[in-house]
């Protein structure tokens, strides 16, 4: 996770009584922000939204932005796993060029996967409509609520905001980009009421967004590629091992490591020779 890409999102006129709604976003490119749909759902496509980068000390004001995806309204009651949106910042410079490309991931298997995110929750609201950050630290449990299509995040490190008068302290964190290692795997969307405290959250997985109409195209229009890497440690280690094994087999100078087109089972094998680098007896080319 790159802190310089974290932004605060403000949707004027949204929320109850039109008082506005606060959320969190993440810069995928210098002008493109990923956030939750419900943060900006009351704003028409092209309508006014504002964002404020976390780490741009020379800027204290908000940057104008507009929703550019999804193009149609989303029924979150029917499709809660579609709760994501993309915003485009006005002006050619955006929020400044972020360093490097964002890498995306998918969670597979049954293992718990450590995760982290950074948002602007109500629990850290300050006087003067200012908010500070609070991290989400915990793990994604791949076996919890699988039918929902939304990964379950257990906050098991750091501070968990209290529920006051039945209300969660997490609002404002909606739209937080969720990372497993270097890979962006989802967007925080809900505080789930399955625990006594507010330690269980729901997220929209990038794998679902990748299949929604217009998402890949919008990313591509801003120069963002969407390749999905393994975020689960076991799957990632196996993939790394197989990649390294294939590279070693194809790059090793002795054909015995990987049979080449010069030999097949119907042809008598050539006499063995000794590999000068490791001493193993190999078939000579």
XYZ file of N, CA and C in Angstrom:
855
model
N 0.844 -1.197 0.000
C 0.000 0.000 0.000
C 0.877 1.243 0.000
N 0.551 2.174 -0.890
C 1.274 3.432 -0.989
C 0.431 4.527 -0.337
N 0.864 5.053 0.802
C 0.095 6.073 1.517
C -0.166 7.302 0.660
N 0.747 7.612 -0.254
C 0.585 8.797 -1.087
C -0.599 8.669 -2.040
N -1.117 7.465 -2.217
C -2.263 7.252 -3.109
C -3.603 7.320 -2.367
N -3.583 7.348 -1.040
C -4.821 7.370 -0.261
C -5.445 8.763 -0.326
N -6.757 8.825 -0.595
C -7.446 10.107 -0.666
C -8.721 10.067 0.170
N -9.112 11.225 0.676
C -10.399 11.402 1.342
C -11.408 11.829 0.285
N -12.600 11.263 0.338
C -13.636 11.546 -0.659
C -14.796 12.261 0.021
N -15.300 13.324 -0.608
C -16.431 14.083 -0.088
C -17.471 14.223 -1.189
N -18.694 13.738 -0.914
C -19.798 13.823 -1.869
C -20.824 14.807 -1.335
N -20.770 16.081 -1.718
C -21.728 17.081 -1.218
C -23.149 16.714 -1.623
N -24.074 16.917 -0.721
C -25.474 16.672 -1.028
C -25.891 15.221 -0.936
N -24.959 14.328 -0.690
C -25.287 12.916 -0.559
C -25.658 12.610 0.889
N -26.061 11.387 1.144
C -26.371 10.964 2.494
C -27.729 11.437 2.965
N -27.998 11.195 4.247
C -29.282 11.565 4.822
C -29.443 13.081 4.857
N -30.606 13.538 4.432
C -30.946 14.968 4.435
C -29.998 15.791 3.574
N -29.268 15.122 2.698
C -28.390 15.845 1.790
C -27.247 16.556 2.459
N -26.803 16.059 3.603
C -25.727 16.714 4.350
C -24.341 16.357 3.837
N -24.274 15.429 2.904
C -22.982 15.026 2.358
C -22.513 13.718 2.960
N -21.600 13.056 2.265
C -21.085 11.772 2.727
C -19.570 11.730 2.523
N -18.884 11.204 3.533
C -17.431 11.087 3.492
C -17.052 9.640 3.209
N -16.010 9.454 2.433
C -15.484 8.124 2.178
C -13.992 8.191 1.957
N -13.446 7.076 1.551
C -12.007 6.949 1.298
C -11.821 6.432 -0.122
N -10.721 6.797 -0.722
C -10.418 6.308 -2.062
C -8.940 6.014 -2.216
N -8.597 5.468 -3.374
C -7.196 5.118 -3.644
C -6.893 5.451 -5.097
N -5.801 6.182 -5.304
C -5.400 6.582 -6.652
C -4.814 5.396 -7.415
N -5.502 4.991 -8.475
C -4.966 3.956 -9.360
C -4.072 4.576 -10.427
N -4.334 5.840 -10.741
C -3.514 6.635 -11.654
C -3.587 8.073 -11.161
N -2.909 9.010 -11.842
C -2.849 10.373 -11.319
C -4.218 11.048 -11.271
N -5.191 10.575 -12.094
C -6.522 11.196 -12.097
C -7.631 10.216 -11.758
N -7.315 8.949 -11.545
C -8.342 7.928 -11.362
C -8.355 7.412 -9.929
N -9.529 7.480 -9.284
C -9.687 7.092 -7.883
C -10.681 5.941 -7.778
N -10.315 4.907 -7.019
C -11.208 3.795 -6.709
C -11.818 4.025 -5.334
N -13.148 3.903 -5.218
C -13.837 4.086 -3.946
C -15.063 3.186 -3.907
N -15.918 3.361 -2.894
C -17.168 2.612 -2.804
C -18.275 3.348 -3.551
N -19.151 2.575 -4.178
C -20.270 3.165 -4.906
C -21.220 3.893 -3.960
N -21.491 3.309 -2.782
C -22.494 3.930 -1.913
C -22.057 5.288 -1.376
N -20.758 5.581 -1.440
C -20.285 6.904 -1.026
C -20.774 7.972 -2.006
N -20.864 7.630 -3.283
C -21.198 8.613 -4.326
C -22.478 8.255 -5.067
N -23.282 7.315 -4.547
C -24.443 6.843 -5.301
C -25.503 7.921 -5.500
N -25.535 8.921 -4.619
C -26.512 9.995 -4.770
C -26.029 11.087 -5.717
N -24.829 10.926 -6.232
C -24.272 11.901 -7.173
C -24.448 11.341 -8.584
N -25.080 12.101 -9.452
C -25.303 11.649 -10.821
C -23.969 11.511 -11.551
N -23.899 10.605 -12.553
C -22.662 10.501 -13.342
C -22.256 11.864 -13.883
N -21.031 12.232 -13.646
C -20.557 13.559 -14.040
C -20.813 14.622 -13.001
N -21.575 14.277 -11.930
C -21.852 15.240 -10.871
C -20.626 15.519 -10.010
N -20.708 16.536 -9.174
C -19.557 17.027 -8.415
C -19.237 16.145 -7.219
N -17.975 15.732 -7.153
C -17.389 15.037 -6.005
C -16.058 15.724 -5.729
N -15.578 15.638 -4.488
C -14.288 16.241 -4.167
C -13.397 15.210 -3.485
N -12.100 15.299 -3.760
C -11.133 14.398 -3.143
C -9.963 15.209 -2.603
N -9.347 14.681 -1.547
C -8.200 15.356 -0.941
C -7.134 14.319 -0.633
N -5.985 14.366 -1.344
C -4.926 13.390 -1.101
C -4.381 13.494 0.318
N -3.986 12.364 0.855
C -3.468 12.314 2.221
C -2.122 13.009 2.340
N -1.236 12.768 1.393
C 0.136 13.256 1.538
C 0.519 14.192 0.394
N -0.157 15.335 0.326
C 0.231 16.396 -0.594
C 0.295 17.678 0.222
N 1.394 17.915 0.932
C 1.449 19.016 1.902
C 1.220 20.389 1.303
N 1.548 20.580 0.021
C 1.368 21.901 -0.563
C -0.078 22.172 -0.947
N -0.936 21.147 -0.856
C -2.354 21.335 -1.157
C -3.169 21.098 0.100
N -3.954 22.089 0.488
C -4.823 21.917 1.643
C -6.288 21.866 1.224
N -6.584 22.266 -0.008
C -7.954 22.273 -0.491
C -8.341 20.936 -1.112
N -9.572 20.898 -1.603
C -10.108 19.708 -2.242
C -9.962 19.821 -3.751
N -9.830 18.669 -4.402
C -9.768 18.623 -5.854
C -11.124 18.177 -6.391
N -11.606 18.852 -7.413
C -12.882 18.484 -8.012
C -12.740 17.183 -8.792
N -13.768 16.345 -8.689
C -13.765 15.064 -9.396
C -15.197 14.727 -9.783
N -15.349 13.694 -10.617
C -16.673 13.249 -11.045
C -16.667 11.733 -11.173
N -17.837 11.135 -10.980
C -17.950 9.680 -11.129
C -17.917 9.327 -12.605
N -17.026 8.423 -12.974
C -16.921 8.008 -14.371
C -17.292 6.538 -14.575
N -17.458 5.787 -13.482
C -17.900 4.396 -13.555
C -18.461 4.023 -12.183
N -19.545 3.249 -12.111
C -20.322 2.671 -13.216
C -21.170 3.723 -13.911
N -21.574 3.405 -15.140
C -22.343 4.357 -15.934
C -23.824 4.314 -15.590
N -24.279 3.208 -15.017
C -25.678 3.055 -14.632
C -25.780 2.917 -13.114
N -26.985 3.180 -12.581
C -27.208 3.017 -11.147
C -27.082 1.550 -10.744
N -26.593 1.314 -9.534
C -26.390 -0.037 -9.016
C -27.384 -0.295 -7.890
N -28.076 -1.416 -7.961
C -28.976 -1.832 -6.892
C -28.152 -2.619 -5.871
N -27.737 -1.952 -4.813
C -26.853 -2.591 -3.833
C -27.578 -3.636 -2.996
N -28.903 -3.533 -2.890
C -29.643 -4.572 -2.175
C -29.569 -5.892 -2.934
N -29.631 -5.822 -4.259
C -29.566 -7.021 -5.089
C -28.140 -7.455 -5.365
N -27.214 -6.495 -5.419
C -25.828 -6.816 -5.769
C -24.867 -6.059 -4.854
N -24.791 -6.436 -3.564
C -23.882 -5.733 -2.650
C -22.410 -5.885 -3.032
N -22.082 -6.940 -3.799
C -20.694 -7.143 -4.204
C -20.307 -6.282 -5.405
N -21.205 -5.361 -5.828
C -20.880 -4.411 -6.894
C -20.636 -3.015 -6.329
N -20.412 -2.919 -5.031
C -20.311 -1.633 -4.343
C -18.926 -1.012 -4.533
N -18.677 -0.527 -5.745
C -17.407 0.148 -6.050
C -17.646 1.164 -7.156
N -16.824 2.186 -7.184
C -16.953 3.237 -8.191
C -15.571 3.783 -8.530
N -15.494 4.390 -9.696
C -14.271 5.063 -10.136
C -14.582 6.538 -10.339
N -13.694 7.394 -9.828
C -13.821 8.841 -9.976
C -12.671 9.344 -10.826
N -12.931 10.378 -11.621
C -11.868 11.004 -12.393
C -11.707 12.435 -11.898
N -10.476 12.807 -11.555
C -10.166 14.142 -11.051
C -10.083 15.116 -12.213
N -10.708 16.290 -12.040
C -10.684 17.305 -13.094
C -9.268 17.834 -13.289
N -8.993 18.302 -14.511
C -7.700 18.907 -14.795
C -6.699 17.889 -15.275
N -5.748 18.314 -16.072
C -4.783 17.379 -16.666
C -3.776 16.816 -15.674
N -3.537 17.522 -14.562
C -2.499 17.086 -13.630
C -3.017 16.139 -12.559
N -4.321 16.150 -12.285
C -4.882 15.282 -11.265
C -4.260 15.544 -9.908
N -3.944 14.474 -9.200
C -3.353 14.587 -7.867
C -1.841 14.430 -7.909
N -1.271 14.498 -9.097
C 0.171 14.282 -9.223
C 0.445 12.839 -9.597
N 1.541 12.593 -10.312
C 1.829 11.245 -10.797
C 2.248 10.293 -9.681
N 1.450 9.267 -9.350
C 1.876 8.291 -8.350
C 2.999 7.429 -8.894
N 3.864 6.977 -8.012
C 5.024 6.188 -8.433
C 4.622 4.741 -8.662
N 5.020 4.203 -9.817
C 4.810 2.791 -10.094
C 3.369 2.454 -10.425
N 3.164 1.214 -10.808
C 1.838 0.733 -11.182
C 1.223 -0.039 -10.024
N -0.097 0.064 -9.892
C -0.813 -0.713 -8.874
C -0.904 -2.157 -9.341
N -0.640 -3.072 -8.428
C -0.765 -4.501 -8.719
C -2.025 -5.036 -8.048
N -2.756 -5.856 -8.767
C -4.021 -6.392 -8.272
C -3.873 -7.878 -7.951
N -4.685 -8.347 -6.999
C -4.571 -9.741 -6.582
C -5.915 -10.398 -6.353
N -5.885 -11.708 -6.266
C -7.077 -12.506 -5.963
C -6.727 -13.486 -4.851
N -7.695 -13.746 -4.007
C -7.501 -14.665 -2.886
C -8.095 -16.011 -3.245
N -7.292 -17.042 -3.174
C -7.735 -18.392 -3.479
C -7.377 -19.307 -2.309
N -7.921 -20.511 -2.332
C -7.599 -21.466 -1.288
C -8.410 -21.225 -0.026
N -7.952 -21.817 1.084
C -8.685 -21.772 2.343
C -7.921 -21.084 3.468
N -6.743 -20.584 3.186
C -5.911 -19.980 4.226
C -6.364 -18.561 4.557
N -6.111 -18.150 5.798
C -6.273 -16.752 6.174
C -5.112 -15.958 5.571
N -5.421 -14.755 5.078
C -4.404 -13.937 4.421
C -4.325 -12.586 5.132
N -3.159 -12.196 5.658
C -3.027 -10.887 6.305
C -3.366 -9.752 5.337
N -3.970 -8.685 5.864
C -4.362 -7.568 5.007
C -4.228 -6.253 5.769
N -4.222 -5.152 5.010
C -4.129 -3.823 5.603
C -4.790 -2.818 4.670
N -5.365 -1.786 5.260
C -5.929 -0.684 4.501
C -5.843 0.572 5.345
N -6.111 1.737 4.746
C -6.007 3.005 5.468
C -7.153 3.906 5.044
N -7.987 4.313 6.033
C -9.155 5.120 5.714
C -9.361 6.280 6.663
N -10.508 6.959 6.507
C -10.849 8.151 7.287
C -12.194 7.919 7.995
N -12.222 7.101 9.042
C -13.504 6.744 9.671
C -14.059 7.841 10.569
N -15.362 7.680 10.886
C -16.002 8.606 11.823
C -15.288 8.622 13.170
N -14.703 7.495 13.552
C -14.018 7.404 14.839
C -12.857 8.386 14.948
N -12.345 8.856 13.815
C -11.230 9.814 13.830
C -11.653 11.182 13.299
N -12.969 11.472 13.367
C -13.440 12.798 12.968
C -13.000 13.831 13.995
N -12.564 14.981 13.505
C -12.074 16.047 14.373
C -12.899 17.319 14.167
N -12.815 18.277 15.076
C -13.546 19.540 14.883
C -13.143 20.215 13.578
N -14.069 20.953 13.022
C -13.764 21.660 11.787
C -13.837 20.791 10.554
N -14.609 19.702 10.627
C -14.796 18.802 9.468
C -13.489 18.214 8.987
N -12.570 17.994 9.922
C -11.301 17.353 9.572
C -11.312 15.922 10.106
N -10.668 15.064 9.414
C -10.569 13.662 9.827
C -9.122 13.220 9.768
N -8.784 12.302 10.646
C -7.460 11.693 10.589
C -7.619 10.242 10.122
N -6.513 9.577 9.963
C -6.534 8.225 9.407
C -6.612 7.170 10.501
N -7.152 6.018 10.125
C -7.133 4.840 10.987
C -6.885 3.624 10.086
N -5.896 2.812 10.440
C -5.646 1.628 9.614
C -6.621 0.497 9.916
N -6.850 -0.299 8.926
C -7.570 -1.568 9.078
C -6.513 -2.652 8.969
N -6.244 -3.335 10.086
C -5.219 -4.376 10.103
C -5.857 -5.687 10.552
N -5.642 -6.715 9.805
C -6.223 -8.000 10.176
C -5.945 -9.045 9.136
N -6.979 -9.836 8.833
C -6.810 -10.880 7.830
C -8.124 -11.113 7.103
N -8.001 -11.597 5.890
C -9.159 -12.019 5.113
C -9.331 -13.514 5.336
N -10.529 -13.917 5.745
C -10.836 -15.331 5.940
C -11.573 -15.824 4.698
N -10.888 -16.625 3.898
C -11.445 -17.073 2.618
C -12.647 -17.986 2.784
N -12.831 -18.568 3.983
C -13.938 -19.498 4.197
C -15.178 -18.850 4.798
N -15.066 -17.597 5.202
C -16.183 -16.924 5.880
C -17.109 -16.272 4.854
N -18.396 -16.617 4.892
C -19.431 -16.007 4.048
C -19.093 -16.111 2.560
N -18.715 -17.288 2.135
C -18.325 -17.481 0.736
C -19.490 -17.229 -0.226
N -20.707 -17.572 0.192
C -21.845 -17.401 -0.716
C -22.116 -15.947 -1.055
N -21.719 -15.052 -0.186
C -22.006 -13.635 -0.411
C -21.196 -13.063 -1.564
N -20.078 -13.693 -1.888
C -19.198 -13.150 -2.914
C -18.345 -12.007 -2.424
N -18.419 -11.704 -1.113
C -17.651 -10.600 -0.541
C -16.696 -11.131 0.518
N -15.400 -10.960 0.340
C -14.440 -11.423 1.338
C -14.704 -10.792 2.705
N -14.534 -11.595 3.750
C -14.726 -11.128 5.124
C -13.385 -10.732 5.725
N -13.330 -9.528 6.269
C -12.112 -9.000 6.879
C -12.289 -9.006 8.390
N -11.396 -9.684 9.100
C -11.396 -9.686 10.558
C -10.320 -8.713 11.040
N -10.745 -7.657 11.721
C -9.800 -6.676 12.257
C -9.305 -7.216 13.594
N -8.107 -7.756 13.596
C -7.582 -8.390 14.808
C -6.296 -7.748 15.308
N -5.943 -6.585 14.773
C -4.794 -5.824 15.261
C -5.181 -4.359 15.368
N -4.601 -3.653 16.331
C -4.847 -2.229 16.457
C -6.206 -1.907 17.033
N -6.716 -0.739 16.688
C -7.941 -0.203 17.273
C -9.149 -0.628 16.454
N -10.197 -1.057 17.156
C -11.495 -1.319 16.534
C -12.470 -0.277 17.076
N -13.050 0.595 16.238
C -13.942 1.641 16.753
C -15.193 1.047 17.388
N -15.650 1.669 18.452
C -16.839 1.193 19.156
C -18.104 1.557 18.398
N -19.143 0.762 18.638
C -20.470 1.121 18.153
C -21.143 1.968 19.234
N -21.557 3.160 18.860
C -22.223 4.068 19.789
C -23.666 4.244 19.351
N -24.595 3.976 20.260
C -26.035 4.085 19.966
C -26.401 3.237 18.760
N -25.745 2.082 18.680
C -26.051 1.160 17.590
C -25.428 1.516 16.267
N -24.649 2.586 16.232
C -24.033 3.020 14.980
C -22.553 2.659 14.959
N -22.074 2.314 13.786
C -20.678 1.938 13.624
C -19.779 3.166 13.602
N -18.531 2.978 14.001
C -17.547 4.044 13.897
C -16.738 3.977 12.613
N -17.070 2.990 11.746
C -16.293 2.806 10.524
C -16.694 3.713 9.360
N -17.951 4.234 9.268
C -18.277 5.080 8.121
C -17.222 6.154 7.884
N -16.924 6.375 6.642
C -15.787 7.215 6.258
C -14.647 6.343 5.765
N -14.603 5.089 6.254
C -13.616 4.129 5.741
C -14.112 3.405 4.502
N -15.407 3.561 4.180
C -15.923 2.932 2.969
C -15.114 3.402 1.762
N -14.699 2.456 0.947
C -13.861 2.781 -0.202
C -12.387 2.556 0.042
N -12.028 2.182 1.279
C -10.617 1.908 1.582
C -10.106 0.749 0.743
N -8.986 0.959 0.093
C -8.360 -0.103 -0.693
C -7.730 -1.117 0.252
N -8.042 -2.375 0.038
C -7.573 -3.452 0.905
C -6.415 -4.170 0.221
N -5.303 -4.276 0.943
C -4.091 -4.871 0.380
C -3.701 -6.133 1.134
N -3.325 -7.135 0.384
C -2.659 -8.325 0.920
C -1.243 -8.294 0.369
N -0.281 -7.937 1.225
C 1.071 -7.710 0.735
C 1.052 -6.538 -0.238
N 1.661 -6.679 -1.422
C 1.696 -5.578 -2.389
C 0.492 -5.547 -3.314
N -0.491 -6.432 -3.097
C -1.577 -6.604 -4.057
C -2.884 -6.005 -3.547
N -3.540 -5.206 -4.365
C -4.845 -4.656 -4.054
C -5.880 -5.723 -4.376
N -6.596 -6.196 -3.353
C -7.515 -7.319 -3.537
C -8.984 -6.933 -3.420
N -9.296 -5.751 -2.850
C -10.696 -5.400 -2.677
C -10.895 -3.993 -2.157
N -12.174 -3.636 -1.993
C -12.583 -2.317 -1.516
C -13.518 -2.511 -0.329
N -13.206 -1.924 0.818
C -14.061 -2.051 1.988
C -15.423 -1.409 1.727
N -16.488 -2.137 2.152
C -17.833 -1.665 1.845
C -18.769 -1.667 3.037
N -18.668 -2.656 3.945
C -19.670 -2.783 5.006
C -19.035 -3.120 6.346
N -19.751 -2.727 7.406
C -19.462 -3.178 8.767
C -20.493 -4.254 9.060
N -20.069 -5.476 9.218
C -20.993 -6.586 9.399
C -21.340 -6.756 10.881
N -22.603 -7.008 11.159
C -23.091 -7.049 12.533
C -23.073 -8.454 13.112
N -22.068 -9.242 12.747
C -22.012 -10.621 13.230
C -21.168 -10.745 14.495
N -20.543 -9.651 14.927
C -19.706 -9.683 16.126
C -20.194 -8.625 17.111
N -19.858 -8.803 18.391
C -20.257 -7.841 19.417
C -19.615 -6.481 19.166
N -18.371 -6.502 18.712
C -17.708 -5.238 18.390
C -17.782 -5.030 16.874
N -17.086 -4.014 16.395
C -17.112 -3.706 14.956
C -15.864 -4.241 14.270
N -15.548 -5.497 14.538
C -14.283 -6.051 14.050
C -14.424 -6.901 12.805
N -15.633 -7.008 12.250
C -15.840 -7.825 11.058
C -16.388 -6.944 9.941
N -15.651 -6.853 8.854
C -16.001 -5.984 7.733
C -16.178 -6.812 6.467
N -16.897 -6.247 5.518
C -17.069 -6.894 4.224
C -16.416 -6.069 3.136
N -15.881 -6.745 2.129
C -15.181 -6.052 1.048
C -15.664 -6.555 -0.307
N -15.563 -5.693 -1.297
C -15.860 -6.050 -2.678
C -14.563 -6.511 -3.327
N -14.500 -7.742 -3.847
C -13.245 -8.235 -4.408
C -12.963 -7.675 -5.802
N -11.703 -7.452 -6.099
C -11.298 -6.984 -7.425
C -11.684 -8.008 -8.490
N -11.697 -9.294 -8.121
C -12.072 -10.315 -9.096
C -13.490 -10.098 -9.609
N -14.404 -9.652 -8.744
C -15.767 -9.352 -9.189
C -15.789 -8.115 -10.069
N -15.068 -7.063 -9.656
C -15.042 -5.833 -10.444
C -14.476 -6.070 -11.833
N -13.516 -6.962 -11.931
C -12.883 -7.230 -13.224
C -13.870 -7.745 -14.255
N -14.954 -8.370 -13.790
C -15.933 -8.916 -14.712
C -17.114 -8.009 -14.989
N -17.163 -6.837 -14.363
C -18.296 -5.931 -14.556
C -18.104 -5.074 -15.806
N -19.186 -4.802 -16.543
C -19.079 -4.017 -17.777
C -18.446 -2.650 -17.540
N -17.459 -2.346 -18.345
C -16.846 -1.027 -18.328
C -15.703 -0.834 -17.359
N -15.519 -1.744 -16.387
C -14.480 -1.512 -15.383
C -13.091 -1.591 -16.010
N -12.813 -2.679 -16.707
C -11.491 -2.813 -17.339
C -11.253 -1.699 -18.357
N -12.283 -1.374 -19.124
C -12.123 -0.344 -20.151
C -11.804 1.009 -19.534
N -12.453 1.330 -18.412
C -12.191 2.611 -17.746
C -10.767 2.649 -17.218
N -10.317 1.537 -16.623
C -8.932 1.473 -16.158
C -7.963 1.636 -17.323
N -8.235 0.927 -18.416
C -7.333 0.980 -19.565
C -7.250 2.387 -20.159
N -8.376 3.116 -20.132
C -8.377 4.478 -20.672
C -7.460 5.403 -19.881
N -7.148 5.009 -18.639
C -6.239 5.802 -17.797
C -4.874 5.125 -17.654
N -4.616 4.158 -18.502
C -3.301 3.514 -18.512
C -3.075 2.511 -17.407
N -4.163 1.980 -16.818
C -4.043 1.014 -15.725
C -4.377 -0.376 -16.240
N -3.433 -1.295 -16.137
C -3.666 -2.674 -16.523
C -4.237 -3.470 -15.361
N -5.023 -4.486 -15.681
C -5.668 -5.280 -14.633
C -5.270 -6.740 -14.775
N -4.067 -7.053 -14.287
C -3.641 -8.440 -14.179
C -3.826 -8.891 -12.746
N -4.315 -10.116 -12.556
C -4.600 -10.619 -11.211
C -3.537 -11.623 -10.795
N -2.828 -11.301 -9.716
C -1.812 -12.191 -9.167
C -2.372 -12.920 -7.948
N -1.719 -14.019 -7.570
C -2.140 -14.766 -6.388
C -1.782 -13.978 -5.128
N -2.778 -13.737 -4.269
C -2.529 -13.054 -3.003
C -2.365 -14.031 -1.850
N -2.912 -15.237 -1.973
C -2.773 -16.241 -0.920
C -1.333 -16.735 -0.880
N -0.702 -16.761 0.300
C 0.717 -17.138 0.376
C 1.030 -18.476 -0.265
N 0.235 -19.512 0.005
C 0.534 -20.836 -0.535
C 0.476 -20.825 -2.056
N -0.575 -20.203 -2.621
C -0.711 -20.151 -4.073
C 0.389 -19.302 -4.685
N 0.754 -18.196 -4.015
C 1.798 -17.335 -4.537
C 3.152 -18.038 -4.527
N 3.448 -18.772 -3.450
C 4.721 -19.476 -3.370
C 4.815 -20.582 -4.416
N 3.698 -21.289 -4.639
C 3.699 -22.335 -5.660
C 3.914 -21.730 -7.036
N 3.217 -20.609 -7.321
C 3.382 -19.962 -8.618
C 4.822 -19.486 -8.803
N 5.417 -18.911 -7.749
C 6.812 -18.451 -7.833
C 7.748 -19.625 -8.068
N 7.494 -20.755 -7.377
C 8.338 -21.936 -7.544
C 8.267 -22.462 -8.971
N 7.057 -22.567 -9.501
C 6.898 -23.104 -10.856
C 7.537 -22.176 -11.885
N 7.412 -20.875 -11.670
C 8.045 -19.922 -12.588
C 9.555 -20.057 -12.549
N 10.117 -20.168 -11.323
C 11.573 -20.315 -11.191
C 12.042 -21.638 -11.770
N 11.274 -22.704 -11.551
C 11.666 -24.012 -12.088
C 11.664 -24.004 -13.607
N 10.661 -23.385 -14.206
C 10.604 -23.313 -15.669
C 11.745 -22.480 -16.222
N 12.048 -21.352 -15.524
C 13.148 -20.513 -15.991
C 14.472 -21.262 -15.912
N 14.693 -21.986 -14.806
C 15.934 -22.740 -14.658
C 16.043 -23.819 -15.720
N 14.919 -24.475 -16.024
C 14.944 -25.555 -17.006
C 15.250 -25.034 -18.399
N 14.670 -23.883 -18.737
C 14.868 -23.367 -20.089
C 16.210 -22.663 -20.261
N 16.773 -22.150 -19.169
C 18.026 -21.398 -19.279
C 19.261 -22.236 -18.981
N 19.105 -23.427 -18.400
C 20.255 -24.272 -18.081
C 20.934 -24.705 -19.378
N 22.255 -24.616 -19.453
C 22.951 -24.911 -20.721
C 23.024 -26.386 -21.067
N 22.633 -27.267 -20.169
C 22.755 -28.698 -20.434
C 21.381 -29.282 -20.718
N 21.270 -29.894 -21.853
C 19.968 -30.328 -22.340
C 19.313 -31.378 -21.465
N 20.092 -32.046 -20.608
C 19.509 -33.069 -19.759
C 18.532 -32.514 -18.742
N 18.622 -31.213 -18.433
C 17.711 -30.612 -17.470
C 16.306 -30.522 -18.053
N 16.199 -30.191 -19.327
C 14.924 -30.131 -20.015
C 15.106 -30.754 -21.385
N 14.555 -31.923 -21.654
C 14.760 -32.579 -22.954
C 14.416 -31.647 -24.095
N 15.301 -31.596 -25.070
C 15.091 -30.736 -26.221
C 14.592 -31.522 -27.413
N 14.415 -30.861 -28.544
C 13.873 -31.530 -29.725
C 14.830 -32.540 -30.353
N 16.098 -32.537 -29.877
C 17.085 -33.437 -30.483
C 16.923 -34.868 -30.026
N 16.100 -35.121 -29.002
C 15.999 -36.487 -28.483
C 14.570 -36.833 -28.162
N 14.144 -38.051 -28.497
C 12.863 -38.568 -28.062
C 13.061 -40.012 -27.652
N 12.010 -40.619 -27.123
C 12.153 -41.950 -26.546
C 12.487 -43.010 -27.571
N 12.258 -42.734 -28.868
C 12.549 -43.730 -29.909
C 13.998 -43.681 -30.368
N 14.743 -42.686 -29.923
C 16.145 -42.525 -30.330
C 17.051 -42.944 -29.196
N 18.083 -43.767 -29.492
C 19.010 -44.160 -28.421
C 19.598 -42.933 -27.750
N 19.633 -42.964 -26.439
C 20.159 -41.828 -25.694
C 21.656 -41.704 -25.889
N 22.183 -40.490 -25.968
C 23.635 -40.292 -26.096
C 24.327 -40.659 -24.791
N 25.629 -40.888 -24.841
C 26.364 -41.255 -23.623
C 26.330 -40.123 -22.609
N 26.354 -40.472 -21.302
C 26.320 -39.424 -20.275
C 27.641 -38.692 -20.178
N 27.582 -37.479 -19.675
C 28.777 -36.708 -19.375
C 28.546 -36.059 -18.026
N 29.610 -35.505 -17.456
C 29.479 -34.890 -16.140
C 29.341 -33.390 -16.275
N 28.314 -32.843 -15.588
C 28.088 -31.396 -15.617
C 29.239 -30.701 -14.879
N 29.973 -29.778 -15.540
C 31.124 -29.135 -14.889
C 30.747 -28.222 -13.735
N 29.481 -27.766 -13.671
C 29.130 -26.803 -12.619
C 28.612 -27.480 -11.358
N 27.988 -28.661 -11.484
C 27.424 -29.270 -10.295
C 27.863 -30.729 -10.107
N 28.570 -31.314 -11.083
C 29.078 -32.653 -10.926
C 28.075 -33.756 -11.252
N 26.808 -33.383 -11.531
C 25.814 -34.397 -11.871
C 26.121 -34.995 -13.241
N 25.761 -36.269 -13.386
C 25.931 -36.905 -14.694
C 24.713 -36.583 -15.537
N 24.956 -35.953 -16.679
C 23.886 -35.522 -17.577
C 24.087 -36.160 -18.945
N 23.071 -36.151 -19.745
C 23.186 -36.586 -21.130
C 23.805 -35.479 -21.949
N 24.784 -35.812 -22.728
C 25.455 -34.832 -23.563
C 24.590 -34.506 -24.769
N 24.653 -33.276 -25.248
C 23.881 -32.879 -26.428
C 24.540 -33.428 -27.684
